[in-house]
mmCIF file of the C-alpha atoms, coordinates in Angstrom:
data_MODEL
# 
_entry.id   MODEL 
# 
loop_
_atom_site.group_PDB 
_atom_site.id 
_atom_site.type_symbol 
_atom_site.label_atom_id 
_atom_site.label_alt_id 
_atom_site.label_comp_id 
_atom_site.label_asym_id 
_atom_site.label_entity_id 
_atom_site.label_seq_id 
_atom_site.pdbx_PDB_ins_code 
_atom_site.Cartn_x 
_atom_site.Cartn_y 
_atom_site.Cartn_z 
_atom_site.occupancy 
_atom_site.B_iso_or_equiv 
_atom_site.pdbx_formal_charge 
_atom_site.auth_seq_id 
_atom_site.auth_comp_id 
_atom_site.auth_asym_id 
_atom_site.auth_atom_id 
_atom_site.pdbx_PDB_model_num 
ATOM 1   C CA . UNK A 1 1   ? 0.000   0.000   0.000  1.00 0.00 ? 1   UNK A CA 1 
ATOM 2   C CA . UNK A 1 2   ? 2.636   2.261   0.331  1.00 0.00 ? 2   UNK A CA 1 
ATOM 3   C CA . UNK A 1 3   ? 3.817   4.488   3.904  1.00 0.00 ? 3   UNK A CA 1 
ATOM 4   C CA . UNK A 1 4   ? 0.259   7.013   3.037  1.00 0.00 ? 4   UNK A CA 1 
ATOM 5   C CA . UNK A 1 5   ? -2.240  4.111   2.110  1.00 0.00 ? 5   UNK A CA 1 
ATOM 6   C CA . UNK A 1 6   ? -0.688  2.118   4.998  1.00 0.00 ? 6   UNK A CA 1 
ATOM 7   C CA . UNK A 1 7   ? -0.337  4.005   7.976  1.00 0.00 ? 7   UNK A CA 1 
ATOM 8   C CA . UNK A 1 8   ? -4.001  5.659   6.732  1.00 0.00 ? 8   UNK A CA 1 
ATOM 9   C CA . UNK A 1 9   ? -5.769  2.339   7.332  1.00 0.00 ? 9   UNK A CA 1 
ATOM 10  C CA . UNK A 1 10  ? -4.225  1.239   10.723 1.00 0.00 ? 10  UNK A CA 1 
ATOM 11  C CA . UNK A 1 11  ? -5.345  4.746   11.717 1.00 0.00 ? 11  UNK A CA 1 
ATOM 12  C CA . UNK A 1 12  ? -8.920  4.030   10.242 1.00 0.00 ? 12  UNK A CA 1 
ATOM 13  C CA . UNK A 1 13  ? -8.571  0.434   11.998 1.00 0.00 ? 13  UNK A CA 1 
ATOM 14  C CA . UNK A 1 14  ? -7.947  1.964   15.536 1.00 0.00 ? 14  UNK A CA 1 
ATOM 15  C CA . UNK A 1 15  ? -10.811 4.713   14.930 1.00 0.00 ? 15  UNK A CA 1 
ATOM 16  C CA . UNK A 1 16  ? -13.469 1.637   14.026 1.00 0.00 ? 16  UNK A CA 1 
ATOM 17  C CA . UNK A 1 17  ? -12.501 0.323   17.198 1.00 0.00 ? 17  UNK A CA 1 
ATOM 18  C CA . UNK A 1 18  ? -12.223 3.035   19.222 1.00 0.00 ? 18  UNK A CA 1 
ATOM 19  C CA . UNK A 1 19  ? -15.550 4.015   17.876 1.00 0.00 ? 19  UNK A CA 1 
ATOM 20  C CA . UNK A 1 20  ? -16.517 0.588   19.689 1.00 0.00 ? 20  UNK A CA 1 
ATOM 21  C CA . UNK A 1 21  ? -16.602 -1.559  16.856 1.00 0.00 ? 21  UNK A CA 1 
ATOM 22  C CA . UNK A 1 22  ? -15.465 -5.087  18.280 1.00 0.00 ? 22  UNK A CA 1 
ATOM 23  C CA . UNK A 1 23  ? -12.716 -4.896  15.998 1.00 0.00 ? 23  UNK A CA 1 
ATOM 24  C CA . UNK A 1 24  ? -10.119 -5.903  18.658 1.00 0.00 ? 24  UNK A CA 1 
ATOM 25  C CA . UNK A 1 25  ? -8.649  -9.199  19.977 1.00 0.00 ? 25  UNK A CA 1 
ATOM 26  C CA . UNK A 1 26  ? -11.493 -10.696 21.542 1.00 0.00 ? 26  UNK A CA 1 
ATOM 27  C CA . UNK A 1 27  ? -14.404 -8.877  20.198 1.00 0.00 ? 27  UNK A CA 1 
ATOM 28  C CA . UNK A 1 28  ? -13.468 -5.540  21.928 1.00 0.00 ? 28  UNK A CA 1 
ATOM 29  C CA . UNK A 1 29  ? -13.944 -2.180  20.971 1.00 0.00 ? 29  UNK A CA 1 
ATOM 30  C CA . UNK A 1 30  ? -14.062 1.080   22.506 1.00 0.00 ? 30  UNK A CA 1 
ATOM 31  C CA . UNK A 1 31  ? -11.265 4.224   23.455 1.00 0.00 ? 31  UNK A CA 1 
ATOM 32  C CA . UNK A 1 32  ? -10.080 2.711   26.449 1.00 0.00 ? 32  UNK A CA 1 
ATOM 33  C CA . UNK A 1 33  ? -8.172  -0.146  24.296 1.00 0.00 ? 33  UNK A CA 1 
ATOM 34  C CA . UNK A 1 34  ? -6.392  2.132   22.698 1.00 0.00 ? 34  UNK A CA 1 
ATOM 35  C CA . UNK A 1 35  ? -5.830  4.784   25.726 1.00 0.00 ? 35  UNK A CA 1 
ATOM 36  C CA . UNK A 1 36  ? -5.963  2.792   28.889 1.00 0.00 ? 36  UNK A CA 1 
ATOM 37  C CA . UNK A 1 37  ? -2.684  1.176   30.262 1.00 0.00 ? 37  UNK A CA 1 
ATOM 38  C CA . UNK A 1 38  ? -3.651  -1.407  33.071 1.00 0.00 ? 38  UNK A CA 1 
ATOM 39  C CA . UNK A 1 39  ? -3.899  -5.597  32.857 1.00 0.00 ? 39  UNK A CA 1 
ATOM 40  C CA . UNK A 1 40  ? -7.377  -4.888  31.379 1.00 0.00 ? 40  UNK A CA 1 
ATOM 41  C CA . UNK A 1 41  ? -5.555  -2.851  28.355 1.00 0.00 ? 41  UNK A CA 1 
ATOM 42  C CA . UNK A 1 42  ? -2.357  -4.266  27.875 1.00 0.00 ? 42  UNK A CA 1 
ATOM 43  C CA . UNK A 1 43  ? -2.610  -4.652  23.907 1.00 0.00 ? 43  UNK A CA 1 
ATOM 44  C CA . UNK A 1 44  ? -2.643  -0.600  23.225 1.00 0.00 ? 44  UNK A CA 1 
ATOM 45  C CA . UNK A 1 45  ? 0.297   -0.408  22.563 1.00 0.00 ? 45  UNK A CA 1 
ATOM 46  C CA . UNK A 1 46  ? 0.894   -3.262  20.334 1.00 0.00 ? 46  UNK A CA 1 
ATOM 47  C CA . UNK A 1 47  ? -2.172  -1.260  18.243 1.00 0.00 ? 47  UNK A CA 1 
ATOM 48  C CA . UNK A 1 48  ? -0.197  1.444   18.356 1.00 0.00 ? 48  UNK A CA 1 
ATOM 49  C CA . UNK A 1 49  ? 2.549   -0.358  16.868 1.00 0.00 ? 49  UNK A CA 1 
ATOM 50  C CA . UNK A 1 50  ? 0.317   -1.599  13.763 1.00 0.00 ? 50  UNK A CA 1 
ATOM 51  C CA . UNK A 1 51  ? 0.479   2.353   12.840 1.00 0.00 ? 51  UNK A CA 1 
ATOM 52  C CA . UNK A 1 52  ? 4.558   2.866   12.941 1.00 0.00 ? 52  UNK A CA 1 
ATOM 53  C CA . UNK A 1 53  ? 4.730   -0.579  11.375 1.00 0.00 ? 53  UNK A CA 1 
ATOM 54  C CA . UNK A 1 54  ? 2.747   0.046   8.588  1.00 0.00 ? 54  UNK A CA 1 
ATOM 55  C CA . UNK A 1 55  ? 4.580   3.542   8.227  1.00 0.00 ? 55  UNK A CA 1 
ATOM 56  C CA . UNK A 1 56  ? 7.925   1.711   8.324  1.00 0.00 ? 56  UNK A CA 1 
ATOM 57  C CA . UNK A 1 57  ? 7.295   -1.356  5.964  1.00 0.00 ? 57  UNK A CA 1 
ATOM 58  C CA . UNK A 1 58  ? 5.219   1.543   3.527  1.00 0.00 ? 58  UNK A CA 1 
ATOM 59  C CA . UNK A 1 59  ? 8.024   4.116   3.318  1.00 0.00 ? 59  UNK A CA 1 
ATOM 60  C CA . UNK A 1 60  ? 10.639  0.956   2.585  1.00 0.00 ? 60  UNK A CA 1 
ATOM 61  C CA . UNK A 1 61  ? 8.209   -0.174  -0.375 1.00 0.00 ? 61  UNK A CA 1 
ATOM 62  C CA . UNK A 1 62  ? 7.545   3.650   -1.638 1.00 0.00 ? 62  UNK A CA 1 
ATOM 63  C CA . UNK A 1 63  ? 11.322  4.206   -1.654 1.00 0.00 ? 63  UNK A CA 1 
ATOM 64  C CA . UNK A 1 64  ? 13.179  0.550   -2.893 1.00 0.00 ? 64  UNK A CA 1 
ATOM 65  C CA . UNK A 1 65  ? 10.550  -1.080  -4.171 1.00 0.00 ? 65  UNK A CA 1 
ATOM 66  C CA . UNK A 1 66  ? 8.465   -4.603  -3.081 1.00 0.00 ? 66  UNK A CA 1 
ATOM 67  C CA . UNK A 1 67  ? 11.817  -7.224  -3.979 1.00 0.00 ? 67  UNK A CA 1 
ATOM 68  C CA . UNK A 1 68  ? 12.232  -10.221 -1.838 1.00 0.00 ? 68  UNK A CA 1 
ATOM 69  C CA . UNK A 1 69  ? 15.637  -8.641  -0.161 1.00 0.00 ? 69  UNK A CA 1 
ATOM 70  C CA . UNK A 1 70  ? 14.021  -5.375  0.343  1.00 0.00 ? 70  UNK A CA 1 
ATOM 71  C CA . UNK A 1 71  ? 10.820  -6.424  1.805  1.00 0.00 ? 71  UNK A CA 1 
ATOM 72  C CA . UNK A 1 72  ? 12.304  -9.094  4.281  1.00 0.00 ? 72  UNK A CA 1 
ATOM 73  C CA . UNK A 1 73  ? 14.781  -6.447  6.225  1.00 0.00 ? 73  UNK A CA 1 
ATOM 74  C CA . UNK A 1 74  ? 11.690  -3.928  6.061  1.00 0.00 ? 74  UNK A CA 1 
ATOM 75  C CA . UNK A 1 75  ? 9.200   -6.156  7.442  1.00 0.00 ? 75  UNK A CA 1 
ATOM 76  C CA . UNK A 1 76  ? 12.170  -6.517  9.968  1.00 0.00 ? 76  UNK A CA 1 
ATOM 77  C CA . UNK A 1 77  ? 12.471  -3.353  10.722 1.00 0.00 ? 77  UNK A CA 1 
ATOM 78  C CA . UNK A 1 78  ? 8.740   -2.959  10.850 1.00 0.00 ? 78  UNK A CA 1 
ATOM 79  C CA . UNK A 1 79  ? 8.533   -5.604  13.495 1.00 0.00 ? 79  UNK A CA 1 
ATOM 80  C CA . UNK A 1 80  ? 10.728  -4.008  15.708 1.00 0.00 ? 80  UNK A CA 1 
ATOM 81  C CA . UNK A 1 81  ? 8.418   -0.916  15.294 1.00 0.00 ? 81  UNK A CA 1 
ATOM 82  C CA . UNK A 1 82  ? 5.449   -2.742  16.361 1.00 0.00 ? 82  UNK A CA 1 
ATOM 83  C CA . UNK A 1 83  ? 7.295   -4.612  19.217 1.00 0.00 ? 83  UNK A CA 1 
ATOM 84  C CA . UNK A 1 84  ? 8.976   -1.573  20.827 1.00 0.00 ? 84  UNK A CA 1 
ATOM 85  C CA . UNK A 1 85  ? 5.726   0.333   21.927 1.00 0.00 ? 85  UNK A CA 1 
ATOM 86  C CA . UNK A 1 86  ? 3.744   -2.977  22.514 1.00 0.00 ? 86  UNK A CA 1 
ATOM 87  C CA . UNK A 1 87  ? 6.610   -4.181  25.060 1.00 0.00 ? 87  UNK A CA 1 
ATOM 88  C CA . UNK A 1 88  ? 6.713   -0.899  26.670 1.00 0.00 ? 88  UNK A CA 1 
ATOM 89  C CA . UNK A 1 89  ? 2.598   -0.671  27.275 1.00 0.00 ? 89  UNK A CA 1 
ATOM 90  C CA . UNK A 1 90  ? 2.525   -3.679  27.983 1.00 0.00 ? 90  UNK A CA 1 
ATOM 91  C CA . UNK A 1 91  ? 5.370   -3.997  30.809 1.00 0.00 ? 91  UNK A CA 1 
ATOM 92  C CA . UNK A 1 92  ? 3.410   -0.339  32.221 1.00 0.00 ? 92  UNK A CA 1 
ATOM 93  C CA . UNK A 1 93  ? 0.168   -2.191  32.472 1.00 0.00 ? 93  UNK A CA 1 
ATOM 94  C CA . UNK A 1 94  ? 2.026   -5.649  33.723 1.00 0.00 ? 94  UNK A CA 1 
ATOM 95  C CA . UNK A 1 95  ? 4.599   -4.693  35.948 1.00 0.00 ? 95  UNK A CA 1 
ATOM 96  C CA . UNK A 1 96  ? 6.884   -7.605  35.555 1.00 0.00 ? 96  UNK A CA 1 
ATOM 97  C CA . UNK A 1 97  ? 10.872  -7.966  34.757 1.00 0.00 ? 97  UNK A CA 1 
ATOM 98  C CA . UNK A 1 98  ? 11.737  -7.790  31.392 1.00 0.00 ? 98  UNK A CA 1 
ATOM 99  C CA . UNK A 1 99  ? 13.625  -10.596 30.778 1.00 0.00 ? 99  UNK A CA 1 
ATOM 100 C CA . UNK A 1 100 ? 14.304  -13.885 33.441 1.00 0.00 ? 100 UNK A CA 1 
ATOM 101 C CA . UNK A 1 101 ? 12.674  -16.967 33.996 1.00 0.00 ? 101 UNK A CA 1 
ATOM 102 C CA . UNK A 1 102 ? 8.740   -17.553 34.851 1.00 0.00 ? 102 UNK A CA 1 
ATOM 103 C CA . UNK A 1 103 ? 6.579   -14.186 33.989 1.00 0.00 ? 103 UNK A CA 1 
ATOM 104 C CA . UNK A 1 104 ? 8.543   -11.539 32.025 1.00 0.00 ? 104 UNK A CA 1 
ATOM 105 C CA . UNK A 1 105 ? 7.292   -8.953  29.903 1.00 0.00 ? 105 UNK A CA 1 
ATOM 106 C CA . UNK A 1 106 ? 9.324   -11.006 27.105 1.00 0.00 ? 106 UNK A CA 1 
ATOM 107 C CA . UNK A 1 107 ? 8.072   -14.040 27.789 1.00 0.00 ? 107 UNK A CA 1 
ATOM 108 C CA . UNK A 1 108 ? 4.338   -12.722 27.564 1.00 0.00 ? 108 UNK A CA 1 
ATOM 109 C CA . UNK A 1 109 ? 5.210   -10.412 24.725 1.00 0.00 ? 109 UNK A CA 1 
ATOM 110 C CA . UNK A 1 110 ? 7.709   -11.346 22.367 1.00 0.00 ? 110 UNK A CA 1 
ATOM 111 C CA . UNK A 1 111 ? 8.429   -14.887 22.032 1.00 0.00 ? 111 UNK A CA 1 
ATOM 112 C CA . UNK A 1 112 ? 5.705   -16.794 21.886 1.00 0.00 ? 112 UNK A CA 1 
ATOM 113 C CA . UNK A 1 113 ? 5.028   -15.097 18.783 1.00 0.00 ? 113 UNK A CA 1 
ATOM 114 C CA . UNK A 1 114 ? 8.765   -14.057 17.088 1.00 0.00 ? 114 UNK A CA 1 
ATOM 115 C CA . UNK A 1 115 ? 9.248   -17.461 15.332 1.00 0.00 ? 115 UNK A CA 1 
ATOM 116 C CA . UNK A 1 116 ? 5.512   -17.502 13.824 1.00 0.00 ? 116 UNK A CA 1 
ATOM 117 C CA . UNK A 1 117 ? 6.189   -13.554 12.708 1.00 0.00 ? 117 UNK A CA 1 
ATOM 118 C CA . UNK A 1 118 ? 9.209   -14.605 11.124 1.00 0.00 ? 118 UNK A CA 1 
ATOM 119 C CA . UNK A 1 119 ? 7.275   -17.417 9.237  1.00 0.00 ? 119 UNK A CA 1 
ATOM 120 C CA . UNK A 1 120 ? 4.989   -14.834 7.862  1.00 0.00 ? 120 UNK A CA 1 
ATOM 121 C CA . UNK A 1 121 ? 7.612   -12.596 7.058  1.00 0.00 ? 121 UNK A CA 1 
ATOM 122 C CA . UNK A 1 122 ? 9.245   -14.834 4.989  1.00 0.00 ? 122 UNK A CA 1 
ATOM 123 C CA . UNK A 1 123 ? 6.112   -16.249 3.453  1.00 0.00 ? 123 UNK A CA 1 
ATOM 124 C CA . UNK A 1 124 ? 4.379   -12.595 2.682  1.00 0.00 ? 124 UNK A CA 1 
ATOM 125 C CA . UNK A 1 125 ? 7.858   -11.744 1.120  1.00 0.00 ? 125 UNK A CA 1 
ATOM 126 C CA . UNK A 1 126 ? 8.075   -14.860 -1.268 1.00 0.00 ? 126 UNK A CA 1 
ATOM 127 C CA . UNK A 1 127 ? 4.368   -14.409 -2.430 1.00 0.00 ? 127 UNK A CA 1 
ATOM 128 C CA . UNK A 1 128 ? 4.970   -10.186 -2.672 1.00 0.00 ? 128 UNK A CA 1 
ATOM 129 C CA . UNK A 1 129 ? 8.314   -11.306 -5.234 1.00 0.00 ? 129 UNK A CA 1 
ATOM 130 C CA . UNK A 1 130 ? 7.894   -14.292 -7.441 1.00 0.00 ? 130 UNK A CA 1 
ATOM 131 C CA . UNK A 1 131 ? 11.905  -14.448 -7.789 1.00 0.00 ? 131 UNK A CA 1 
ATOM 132 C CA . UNK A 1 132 ? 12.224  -15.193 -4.319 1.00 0.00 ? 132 UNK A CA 1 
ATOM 133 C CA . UNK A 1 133 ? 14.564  -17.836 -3.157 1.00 0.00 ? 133 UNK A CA 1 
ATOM 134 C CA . UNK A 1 134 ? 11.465  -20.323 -2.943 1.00 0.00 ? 134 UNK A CA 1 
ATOM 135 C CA . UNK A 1 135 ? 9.323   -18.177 -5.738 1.00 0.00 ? 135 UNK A CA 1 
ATOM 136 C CA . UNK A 1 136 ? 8.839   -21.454 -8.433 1.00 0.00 ? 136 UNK A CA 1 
ATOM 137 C CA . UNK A 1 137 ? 7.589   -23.690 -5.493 1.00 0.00 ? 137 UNK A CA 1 
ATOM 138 C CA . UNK A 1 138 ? 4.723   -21.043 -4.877 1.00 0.00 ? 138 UNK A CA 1 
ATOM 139 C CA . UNK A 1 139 ? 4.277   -20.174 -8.156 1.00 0.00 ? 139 UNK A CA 1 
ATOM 140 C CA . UNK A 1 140 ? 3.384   -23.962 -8.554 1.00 0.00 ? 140 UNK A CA 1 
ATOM 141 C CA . UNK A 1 141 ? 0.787   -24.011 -5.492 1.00 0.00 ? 141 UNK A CA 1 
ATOM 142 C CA . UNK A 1 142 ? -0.771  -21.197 -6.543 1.00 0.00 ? 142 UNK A CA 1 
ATOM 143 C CA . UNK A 1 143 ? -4.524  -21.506 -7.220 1.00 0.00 ? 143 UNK A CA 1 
# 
């Protein structure tokens, strides 16, 4: 979509829900998602996050194009820009060390999910750029 297109509809995303559209995990909706930090509203931030990572990944794609190698390090980068203000909300609304054994902010935060992001990077990229490492064998499950 491009950094305009993309950051535009995470921002229309987090105004449907703050609207109180159930547009959130679980069926929520409503301001305090998005404004509240407290165990109740510990995803804001990670909403947040949508919004700089869609204006990351967009302003890699508007300036060096939608290649394999250029999409992979943005979508990256991107992740990082979603992570950063998710971990930080959500270690203000769940006090809890950052990294450690048992409950961390980590833990809860970032990796249960890093090695299934990286899986999607990887995938989105290959399907965004035919002449992807692993292009032909999509190419040939294609529908």
């Amino acid at each position: 979509l491009g950094a305009r297109r993309a950051t535009a509809a995470q921002l229309l995303y987090l105004t449907a829900g703050a609207t109180g559209l159930p547009v959130f995990a679980d069926g929520r909706g409503g301001v305090d998602v998005i404004t509240k930090v407290d165990p109740l509203h510990a995803s804001g931030g990670f909403l947040w996050g949508f919004v700089l990572a869609a204006l990351v990944v967009g302003f890699a794609s508007d300036r060096f194009g939608t290649g394999y190698w250029v999409t992979v390090p943005a979508m990256l980068l991107g992740s990082v820009a979603l992570y950063v203000p998710g971990l930080i909300w959500l270690h203000q609304a769940i006090p809890t060390p950052w990294t450690g054994s048992g409950g961390t902010t980590l833990n809860y935060g970032l990796w249960p999910f890093a090695l299934g992001d990286l899986a999607k990077i990887l995938a989105a990229a290959t399907v965004a750029d035919p002449r992807a490492p692993w292009g032909k064998l999509v190419d040939r499950i294609r529908l």
